C-alpha atoms as one frame of an Amber mdcrd trajectory, in Angstrom:
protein
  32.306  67.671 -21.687  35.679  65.739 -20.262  38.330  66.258 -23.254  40.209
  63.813 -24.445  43.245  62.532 -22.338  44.737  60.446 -19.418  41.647  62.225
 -17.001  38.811  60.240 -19.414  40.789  56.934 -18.973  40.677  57.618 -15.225
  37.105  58.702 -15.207  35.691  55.696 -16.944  37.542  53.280 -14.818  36.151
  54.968 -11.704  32.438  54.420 -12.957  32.940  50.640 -13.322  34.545  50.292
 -10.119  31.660  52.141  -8.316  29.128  50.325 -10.758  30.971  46.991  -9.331
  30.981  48.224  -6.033  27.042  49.120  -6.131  26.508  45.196  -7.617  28.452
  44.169  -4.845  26.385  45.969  -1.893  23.126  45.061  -3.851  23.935  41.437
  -3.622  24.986  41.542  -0.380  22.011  42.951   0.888  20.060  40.497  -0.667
  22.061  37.362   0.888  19.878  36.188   4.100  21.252  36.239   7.086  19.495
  33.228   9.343  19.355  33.623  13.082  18.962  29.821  15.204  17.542  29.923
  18.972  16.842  27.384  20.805  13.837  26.884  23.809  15.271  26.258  26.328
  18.930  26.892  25.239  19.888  23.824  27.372  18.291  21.303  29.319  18.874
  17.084  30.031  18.884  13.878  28.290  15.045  13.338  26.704  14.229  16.936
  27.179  11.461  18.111  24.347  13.170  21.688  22.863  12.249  23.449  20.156
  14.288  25.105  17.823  13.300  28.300  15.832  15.403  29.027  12.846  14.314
  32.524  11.099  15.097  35.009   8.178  14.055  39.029   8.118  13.530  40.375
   4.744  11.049  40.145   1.818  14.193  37.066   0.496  12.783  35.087   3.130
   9.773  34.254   1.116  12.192  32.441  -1.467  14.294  30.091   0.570  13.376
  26.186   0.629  14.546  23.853   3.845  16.861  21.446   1.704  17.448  18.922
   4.297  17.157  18.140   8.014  20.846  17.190   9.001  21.186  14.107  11.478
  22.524  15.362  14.767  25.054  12.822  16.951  24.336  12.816  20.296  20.391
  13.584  19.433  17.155  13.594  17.235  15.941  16.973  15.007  12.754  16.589
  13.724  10.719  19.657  11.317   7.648  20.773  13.234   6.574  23.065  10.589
   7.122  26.439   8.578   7.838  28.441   6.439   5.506  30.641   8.609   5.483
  34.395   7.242   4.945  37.261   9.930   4.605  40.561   8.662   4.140  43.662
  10.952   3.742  47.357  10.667   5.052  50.630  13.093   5.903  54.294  13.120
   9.160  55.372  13.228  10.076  59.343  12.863   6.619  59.928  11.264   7.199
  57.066   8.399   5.004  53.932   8.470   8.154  51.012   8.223   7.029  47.309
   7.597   8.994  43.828   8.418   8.200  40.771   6.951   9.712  37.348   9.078
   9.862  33.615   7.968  10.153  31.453  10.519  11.099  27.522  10.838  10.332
  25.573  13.498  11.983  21.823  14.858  11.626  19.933  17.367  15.026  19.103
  19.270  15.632  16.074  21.612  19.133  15.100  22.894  20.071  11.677  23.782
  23.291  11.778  25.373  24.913  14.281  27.935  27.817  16.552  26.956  28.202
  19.606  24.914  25.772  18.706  21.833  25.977  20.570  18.758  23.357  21.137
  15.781  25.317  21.157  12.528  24.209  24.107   9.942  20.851  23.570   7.996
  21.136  23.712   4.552  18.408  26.379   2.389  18.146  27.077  -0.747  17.218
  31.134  -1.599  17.310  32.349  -4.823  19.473  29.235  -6.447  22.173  29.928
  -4.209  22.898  28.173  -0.886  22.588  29.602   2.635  23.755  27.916   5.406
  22.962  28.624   9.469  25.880  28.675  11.881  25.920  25.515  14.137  24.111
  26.017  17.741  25.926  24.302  20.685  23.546  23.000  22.874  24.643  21.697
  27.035  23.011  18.822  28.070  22.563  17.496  31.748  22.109  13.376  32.405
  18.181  12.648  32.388  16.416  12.802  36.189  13.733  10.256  34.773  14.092
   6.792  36.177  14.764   3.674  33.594  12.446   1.298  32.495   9.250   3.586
  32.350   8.868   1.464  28.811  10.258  -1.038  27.443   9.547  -3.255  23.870
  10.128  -6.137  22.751   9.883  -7.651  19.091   9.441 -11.585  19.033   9.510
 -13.342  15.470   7.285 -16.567  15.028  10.007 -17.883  13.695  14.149 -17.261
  12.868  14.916 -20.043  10.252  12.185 -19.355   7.128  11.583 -20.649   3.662
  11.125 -17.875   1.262   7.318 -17.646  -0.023   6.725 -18.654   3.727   4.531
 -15.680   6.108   5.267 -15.184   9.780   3.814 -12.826  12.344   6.020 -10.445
  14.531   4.228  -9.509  17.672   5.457  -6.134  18.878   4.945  -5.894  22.849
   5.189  -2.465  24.339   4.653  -1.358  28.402   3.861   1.310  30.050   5.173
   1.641  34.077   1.493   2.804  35.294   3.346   4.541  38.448   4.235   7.711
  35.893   1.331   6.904  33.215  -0.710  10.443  34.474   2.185  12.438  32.945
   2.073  11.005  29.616   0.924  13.780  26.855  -2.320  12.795  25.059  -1.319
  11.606  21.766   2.213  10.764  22.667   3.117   7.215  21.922   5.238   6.746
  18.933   6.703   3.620  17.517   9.782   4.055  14.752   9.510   0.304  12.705
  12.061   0.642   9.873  11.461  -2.855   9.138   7.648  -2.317   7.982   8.903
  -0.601   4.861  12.133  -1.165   2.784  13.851  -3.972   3.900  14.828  -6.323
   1.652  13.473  -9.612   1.441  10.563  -8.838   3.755   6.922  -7.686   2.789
   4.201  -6.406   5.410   0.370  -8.452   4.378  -2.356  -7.011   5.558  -3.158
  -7.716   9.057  -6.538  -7.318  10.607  -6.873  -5.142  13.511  -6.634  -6.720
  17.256  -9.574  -7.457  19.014 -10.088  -5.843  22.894  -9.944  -2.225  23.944
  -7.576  -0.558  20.914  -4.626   2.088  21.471  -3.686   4.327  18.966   0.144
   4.390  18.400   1.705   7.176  15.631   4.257   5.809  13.412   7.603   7.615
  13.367   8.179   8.456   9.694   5.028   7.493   7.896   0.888   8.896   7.643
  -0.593   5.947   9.442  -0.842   4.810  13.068  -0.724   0.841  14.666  -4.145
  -0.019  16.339  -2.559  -2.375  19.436  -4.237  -3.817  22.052  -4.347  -2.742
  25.453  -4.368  -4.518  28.305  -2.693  -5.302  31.936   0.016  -7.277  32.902
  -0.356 -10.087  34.989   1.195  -7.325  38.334  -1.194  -5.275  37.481   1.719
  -2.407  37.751   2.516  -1.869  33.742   0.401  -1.305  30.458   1.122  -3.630
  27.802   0.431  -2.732  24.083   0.770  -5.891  21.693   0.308  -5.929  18.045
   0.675  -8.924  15.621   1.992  -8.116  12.124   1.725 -10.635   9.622   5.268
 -10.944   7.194   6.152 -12.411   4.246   9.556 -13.728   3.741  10.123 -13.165
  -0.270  13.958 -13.536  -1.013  15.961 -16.148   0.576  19.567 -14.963   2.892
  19.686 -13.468   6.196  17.466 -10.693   6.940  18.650  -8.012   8.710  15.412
  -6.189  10.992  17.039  -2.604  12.114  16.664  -1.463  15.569  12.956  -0.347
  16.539  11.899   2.395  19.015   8.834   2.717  21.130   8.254   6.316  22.948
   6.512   8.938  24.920   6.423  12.153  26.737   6.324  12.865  29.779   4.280
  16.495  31.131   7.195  16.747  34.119   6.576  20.569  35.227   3.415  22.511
  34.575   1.994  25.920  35.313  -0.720  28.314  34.926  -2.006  28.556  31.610
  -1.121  31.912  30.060  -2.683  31.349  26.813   1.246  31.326  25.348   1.470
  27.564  25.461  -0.480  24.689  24.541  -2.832  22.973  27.588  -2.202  19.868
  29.403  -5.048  16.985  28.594  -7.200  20.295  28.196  -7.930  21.743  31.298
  -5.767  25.126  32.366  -2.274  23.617  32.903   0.453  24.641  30.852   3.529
  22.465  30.011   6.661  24.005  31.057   9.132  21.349  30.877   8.410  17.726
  28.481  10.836  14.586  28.473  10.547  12.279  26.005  11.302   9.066  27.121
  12.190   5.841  24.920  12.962   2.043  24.930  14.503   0.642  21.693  14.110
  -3.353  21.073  17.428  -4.611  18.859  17.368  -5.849  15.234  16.406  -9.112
  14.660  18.031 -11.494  12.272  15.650 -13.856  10.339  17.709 -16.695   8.269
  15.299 -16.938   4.789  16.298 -20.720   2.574  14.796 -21.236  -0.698  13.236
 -23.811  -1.738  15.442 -27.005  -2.591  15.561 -27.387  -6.485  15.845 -30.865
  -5.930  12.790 -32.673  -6.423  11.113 -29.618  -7.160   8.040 -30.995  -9.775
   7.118 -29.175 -12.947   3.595 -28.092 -11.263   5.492 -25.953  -8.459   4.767
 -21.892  -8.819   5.953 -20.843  -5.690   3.025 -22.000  -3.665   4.310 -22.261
  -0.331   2.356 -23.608   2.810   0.035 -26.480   3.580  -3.057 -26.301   1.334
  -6.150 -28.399  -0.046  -6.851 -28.400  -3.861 -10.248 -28.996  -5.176 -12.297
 -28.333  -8.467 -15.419 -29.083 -10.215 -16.689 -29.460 -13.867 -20.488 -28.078
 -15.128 -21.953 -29.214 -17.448 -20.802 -32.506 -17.890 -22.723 -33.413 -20.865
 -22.602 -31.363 -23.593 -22.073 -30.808 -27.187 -18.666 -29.969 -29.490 -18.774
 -25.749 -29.351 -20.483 -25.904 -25.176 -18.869 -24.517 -23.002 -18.107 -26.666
 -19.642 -17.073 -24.579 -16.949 -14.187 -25.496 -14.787 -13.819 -24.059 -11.108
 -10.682 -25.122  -9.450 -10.211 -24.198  -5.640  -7.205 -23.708  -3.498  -7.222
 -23.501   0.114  -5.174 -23.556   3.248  -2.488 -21.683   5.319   0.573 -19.831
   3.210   1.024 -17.578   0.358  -1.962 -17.547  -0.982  -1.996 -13.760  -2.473
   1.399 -14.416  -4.251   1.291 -17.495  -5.266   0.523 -18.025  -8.969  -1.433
 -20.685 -10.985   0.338 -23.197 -13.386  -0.185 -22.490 -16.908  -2.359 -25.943
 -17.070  -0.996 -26.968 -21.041  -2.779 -29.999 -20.709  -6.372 -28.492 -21.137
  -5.186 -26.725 -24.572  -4.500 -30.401 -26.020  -8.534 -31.069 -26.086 -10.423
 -27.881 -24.881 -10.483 -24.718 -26.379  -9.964 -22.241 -23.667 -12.255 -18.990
 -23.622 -10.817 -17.340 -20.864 -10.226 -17.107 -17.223 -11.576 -15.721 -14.142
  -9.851 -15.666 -10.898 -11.184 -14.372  -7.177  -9.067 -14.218  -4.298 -10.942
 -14.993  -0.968 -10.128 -15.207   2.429  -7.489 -18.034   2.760  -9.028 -19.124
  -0.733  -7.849 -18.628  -4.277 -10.464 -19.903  -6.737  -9.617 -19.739 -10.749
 -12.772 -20.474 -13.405 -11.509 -21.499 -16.529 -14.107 -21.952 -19.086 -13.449
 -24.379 -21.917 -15.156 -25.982 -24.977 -14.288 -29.329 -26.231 -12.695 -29.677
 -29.868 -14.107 -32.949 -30.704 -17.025 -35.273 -29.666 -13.800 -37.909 -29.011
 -12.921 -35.902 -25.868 -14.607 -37.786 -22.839 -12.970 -36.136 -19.980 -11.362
 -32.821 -18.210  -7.549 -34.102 -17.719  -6.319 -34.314 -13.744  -5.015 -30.862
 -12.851  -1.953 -30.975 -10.697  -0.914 -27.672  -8.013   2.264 -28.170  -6.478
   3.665 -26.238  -3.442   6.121 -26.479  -0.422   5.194 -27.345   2.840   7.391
 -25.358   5.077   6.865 -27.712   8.087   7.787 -30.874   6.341  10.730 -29.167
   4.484   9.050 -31.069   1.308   7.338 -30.696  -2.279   3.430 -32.189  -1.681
   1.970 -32.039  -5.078  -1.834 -31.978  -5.049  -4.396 -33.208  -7.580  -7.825
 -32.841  -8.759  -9.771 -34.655 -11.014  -9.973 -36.004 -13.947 -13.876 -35.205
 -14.507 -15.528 -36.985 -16.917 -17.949 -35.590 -19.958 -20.407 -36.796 -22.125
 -19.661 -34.634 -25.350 -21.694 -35.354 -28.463 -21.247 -32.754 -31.920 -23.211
 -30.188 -32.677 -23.341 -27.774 -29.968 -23.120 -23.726 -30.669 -23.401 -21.767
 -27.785 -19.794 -22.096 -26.571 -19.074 -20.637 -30.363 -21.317 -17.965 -29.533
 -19.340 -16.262 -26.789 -16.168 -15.810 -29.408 -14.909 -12.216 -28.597 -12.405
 -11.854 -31.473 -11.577 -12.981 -34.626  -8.845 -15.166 -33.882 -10.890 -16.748
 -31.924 -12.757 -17.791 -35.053 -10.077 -18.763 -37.047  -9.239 -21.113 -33.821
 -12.381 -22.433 -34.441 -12.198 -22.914 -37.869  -9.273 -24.404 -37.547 -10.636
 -27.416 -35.083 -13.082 -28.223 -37.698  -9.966 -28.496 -40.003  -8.393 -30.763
 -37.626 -11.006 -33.204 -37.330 -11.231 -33.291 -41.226 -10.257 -36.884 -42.958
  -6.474 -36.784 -44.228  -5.996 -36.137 -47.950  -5.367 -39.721 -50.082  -3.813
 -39.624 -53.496  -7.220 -39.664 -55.586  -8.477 -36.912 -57.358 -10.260 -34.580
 -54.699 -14.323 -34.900 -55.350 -15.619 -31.581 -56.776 -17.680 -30.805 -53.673
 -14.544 -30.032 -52.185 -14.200 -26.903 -53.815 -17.160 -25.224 -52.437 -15.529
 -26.398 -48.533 -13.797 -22.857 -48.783 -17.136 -21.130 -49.040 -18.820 -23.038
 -46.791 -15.817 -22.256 -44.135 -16.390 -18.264 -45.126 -20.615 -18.666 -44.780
 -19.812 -20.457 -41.025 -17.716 -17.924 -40.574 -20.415 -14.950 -40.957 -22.596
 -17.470 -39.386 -20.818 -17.244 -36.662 -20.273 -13.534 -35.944 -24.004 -13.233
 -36.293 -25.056 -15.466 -33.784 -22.193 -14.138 -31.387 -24.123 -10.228 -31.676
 -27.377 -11.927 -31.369 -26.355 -13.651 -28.242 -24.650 -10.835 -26.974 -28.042
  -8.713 -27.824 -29.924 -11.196 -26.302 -27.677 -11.243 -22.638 -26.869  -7.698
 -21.973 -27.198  -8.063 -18.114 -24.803 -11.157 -18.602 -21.984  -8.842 -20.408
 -22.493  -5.848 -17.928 -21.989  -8.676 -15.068 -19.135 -10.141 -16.468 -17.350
  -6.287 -17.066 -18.445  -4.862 -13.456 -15.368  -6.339 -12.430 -12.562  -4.626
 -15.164 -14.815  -1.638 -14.813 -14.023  -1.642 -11.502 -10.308  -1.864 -11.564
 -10.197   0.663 -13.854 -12.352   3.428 -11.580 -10.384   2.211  -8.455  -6.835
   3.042 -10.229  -7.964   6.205 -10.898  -9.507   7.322  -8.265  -7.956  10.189
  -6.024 -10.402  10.607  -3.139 -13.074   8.593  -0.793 -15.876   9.752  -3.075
 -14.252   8.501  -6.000 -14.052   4.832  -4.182 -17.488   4.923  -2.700 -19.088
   5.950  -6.645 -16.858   2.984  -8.297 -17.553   0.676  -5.999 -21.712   1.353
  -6.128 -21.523   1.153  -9.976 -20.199  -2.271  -9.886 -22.427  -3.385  -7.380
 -25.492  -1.973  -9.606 -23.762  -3.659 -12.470 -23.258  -7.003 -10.461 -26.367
  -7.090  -8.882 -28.632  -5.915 -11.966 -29.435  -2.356 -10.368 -29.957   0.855
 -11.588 -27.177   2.817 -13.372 -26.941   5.208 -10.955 -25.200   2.730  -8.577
 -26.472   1.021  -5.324 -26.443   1.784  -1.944 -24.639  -0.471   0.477 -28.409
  -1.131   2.006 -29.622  -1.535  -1.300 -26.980  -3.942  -2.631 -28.031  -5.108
   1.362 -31.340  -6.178  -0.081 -30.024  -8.519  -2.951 -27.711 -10.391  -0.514
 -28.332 -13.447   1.216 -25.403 -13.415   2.595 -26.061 -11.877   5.971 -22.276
 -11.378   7.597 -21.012  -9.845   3.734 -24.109  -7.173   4.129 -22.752  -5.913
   7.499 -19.196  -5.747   5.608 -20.580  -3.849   2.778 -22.398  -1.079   5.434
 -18.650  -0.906   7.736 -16.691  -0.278   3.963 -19.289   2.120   2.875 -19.899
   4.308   6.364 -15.669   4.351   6.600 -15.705   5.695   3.037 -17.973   7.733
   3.618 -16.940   9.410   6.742 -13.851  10.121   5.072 -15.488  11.882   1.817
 -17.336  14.538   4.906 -13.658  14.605   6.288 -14.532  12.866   9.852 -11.977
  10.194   9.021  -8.498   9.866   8.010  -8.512   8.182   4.505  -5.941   5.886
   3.441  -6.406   5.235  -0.507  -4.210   2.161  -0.494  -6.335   0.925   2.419
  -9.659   1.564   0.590  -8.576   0.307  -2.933  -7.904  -3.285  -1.303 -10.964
  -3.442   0.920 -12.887  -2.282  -2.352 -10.830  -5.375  -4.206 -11.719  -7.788
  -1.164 -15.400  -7.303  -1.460 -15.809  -7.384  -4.906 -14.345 -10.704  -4.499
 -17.071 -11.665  -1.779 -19.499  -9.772  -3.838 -19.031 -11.952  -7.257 -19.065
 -15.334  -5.063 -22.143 -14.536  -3.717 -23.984 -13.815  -6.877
């Protein structure tokens, strides 16, 4: 045992500084050390590299690419990783293992010069780990120019906002070089379909004609374009329409767009290292990826002028027809009568809104509205029950909007419809879903009561309180009978919310397909199982919305088996678009 004195001091301060020490090494064998090389180490302007970045060690397994830094002079793009290796061999009689993790990018430089790749930024363990920068010589490009070229060309550059306009995007192709472009190659970088402000992408269908598939830098889905020949016959042309809607008024800035391929320019042998050329037994050994880049665009956006802007104006903007009609027109105080007002034409259609209408809730009592959106066609049902048997007409409705050619307000009108109302109906008081409802009710036959004079009120007055209550029950009775009576009639009218509902939350192309055949059983009076896009087929008479029904379902379909990419977005507004067909038709 050490005995007390100066030697313990010294002992115990040596045992923390080796304890320290041992911390030290410990941590410093666990710190990563990342090694960068890059295939080929140099090359020329376009050239497609690729850029391995990888860790030894079991840590390797624990660090997380942060970010993918922007590089001047070029483009680095993540291929994929982390991919783990681990391998196995004898050394001096002991069995030693290795475990690697390896990322991999794809590096393309721009300009010529000395080009370097900044660090990349991981995260292993909670602490950061950067790579050393890689300097990278590039040689000017031995491609010719204008292999490609593209082109954006607005519709329009002066705009009203609620107003749509198409872009067309032209793209072509030099056919001299068009042998050595890589299968799958053509990529188009669009900032301006997503996040710029003011601007919203509608749904465009696809072109007609023989169809190219181009990827889309930065997002999941591709452009169908069509493909066709120039008038030389010496260049491939790729156009695309996309339809726009200008939402904010100022001046819209569209950021530069890209359109690119590569080019196969050496090949080899196939050793079985490398991946095949248009699958036969060619190797590539050297890729270019060539580019042409279309500049911004600027689109000036007005608003609409709040002069002489009329009360009925809710941002309808285009050129549009407005039509309704009124059934029954005879009818009793309580019927319902129902009102379907039409809008047509060329504009904002999907983002347009309704006016509020106040001047139906001065005579009518409103039970609630229904609106379908159809192809250049909004439609809104508004069912309503007159208060009185002194109401003889549905008031002239009024939709104003802005026609962007005229630079003017046109305010449209429909009706007034008349009606032959008499008292005593009850089945409009027989839909009533709530109790409020009721009270509404009873509150009409209040209205219509004869003012209180200054006499002594008769006796039979008292009992008007109980008699309210009785019509009250009365009431409620006859709405559950009715409903028992018309159960197909309630399951019709909720196929639609039921519907919503399934399509928000549902996560996959089997999900869609089941919603969608539920409300088409529900809609079409069908088993509860759901129908079949035949067997909904069947019920149709509507020969050109059958066909629709079979495309939806086989394109759902092939993507629940996994033979088709599925877009959920996509599916959820065909789904919404064909409901809409579905309910018009029956």
């Amino acid at each position: 045992m050490l005995r007390a004195g100066p030697w313990r001091g010294v002992f115990l301060v040596g045992c923390v500084l080796l304890f320290a020490a041992g911390a030290l090494a410990g941590q410093g064998a666990d710190t990563p050390r990342f090694s960068v090389r890059v295939d080929p180490p140099s090359g020329e302007v376009g050239q497609l590299m690729t850029m391995f970045v990888a860790v030894e060690g079991s840590v390797g397994s624990d660090c997380n690419l942060m970010e993918t830094p922007l590089i001047d002079g070029g483009r680095l793009d993540f291929a994929q990783g982390p991919n783990n290796q681990q391998s196995s061999r004898w050394e001096n009689g002991r069995l030693t293992r290795s475990i690697r993790t390896e990322w991999v990018f794809q590096l393309v430089p721009e300009r010529a010069g000395q080009m370097v790749v900044p660090p990349l930024r991981f995260n292993c363990r909670g602490e950061e780990v950067f790579t050393a920068p890689v300097s990278v010589l590039v040689t000017p490009s031995t491609i010719e120019g204008g292999l490609l070229t593209l082109d954006l060309q607005p519709s329009a550059d002066r705009l009203w906002a609620g107003q749509s306009f198409q872009i067309d995007v032209v793209a072509t192709i030099d056919l001299k070089r068009f042998d050595q472009i890589m299968k799958n190659s053509y990529t188009l970088d669009l900032p301006w379909l997503d996040g710029v402000p003011g601007l919203l992408r509608l749904n465009t269908p696809p072109p007609s004609g023989d169809p190219a598939t181009v990827r889309l830098v930065g997002r999941r889905d591709a452009l169908e374009m069509r493909a066709s020949r120039d008038g030389t016959g010496t260049r491939l042309v790729l156009r695309r329409t996309i339809d726009m809607l200008a939402t904010a008024a100022g001046q819209i800035e569209l950021p530069d767009s890209r359109f690119a391929a590569t080019l196969a320019v050496e090949t080899a042998r196939d050793r079985g290292d490398r991946f095949s050329l248009f699958g036969n037994s060619l190797e590539v050994t050297k890729a270019v990826v060539v580019d042409a880049r279309a500049s911004g665009v600027t689109i000036d956006v007005q608003a609409p002028p709040e002069t002489g802007r009329p009360p009925s104006f809710t941002d309808a903007v285009g050129r549009f027809r407005f039509t309704g009609t009124a059934a029954p027109t005879t009818l009793r105080v309580g019927d319902s009568c129902m009102l379907t007002l039409t809008l047509t034409g060329d504009g904002n259609l999907d983002y347009m809104t309704w006016p509020a209408f106040d001047e139906l809730s001065r005579n009518f009592r409103i039970y609630g509205k229904n609106e379908r959106k159809l192809p250049r066609t909004r439609v809104l049902e508004i069912q309503v029950s007159p208060k009185t048997a002194l109401v003889t007409e549905v008031p002239r409705l009024e939709v104003s909007a802005f026609d962007p050619e005229q630079g003017r307000y046109e305010t449209l009108s429909t009706g007034p419809f008349p009606l032959s109302v008499s008292p005593g109906g009850e089945d409009g008081l027989s839909t009533l879903e709530s109790r409020s409802e009721t009270l509404s009710n009873l509150e009409t036959i209040r209205d219509v009561l004869p003012p209180p004079s200054g006499a002594r009120a008769p006796a039979w007055l008292w009992w008007v309180p109980a008699l309210l209550v009785l019509l009250g029950v009365d009431l409620r009775a006859r709405r559950q009978a009715w409903r028992a009576r018309n159960p197909s009639m309630l399951r019709r009218k909720a196929a639609r919310a039921t519907l919503e509902v399934a399509l928000a939350a549902a996560g996959d192309a089997h999900a869609v397909c089941t919603a969608f055949g539920h409300f088409l059983s529900a809609r079409l009076d069908g088993p509860p199982a759901g129908l079949t896009a035949v067997e909904a087929g069947e019920r149709l008479a509507d020969a050109e919305l059958r066909e629709a029904l079979r495309q939806a379902y086989g394109r759902w379909e092939a993507s629940a088996m996994g033979g088709l990419r599925f877009d959920l977005d996509a599916a959820r507004r065909d789904a919404a678009q064909l409901a809409d067909r579905v309910e018009a038709a029956s």
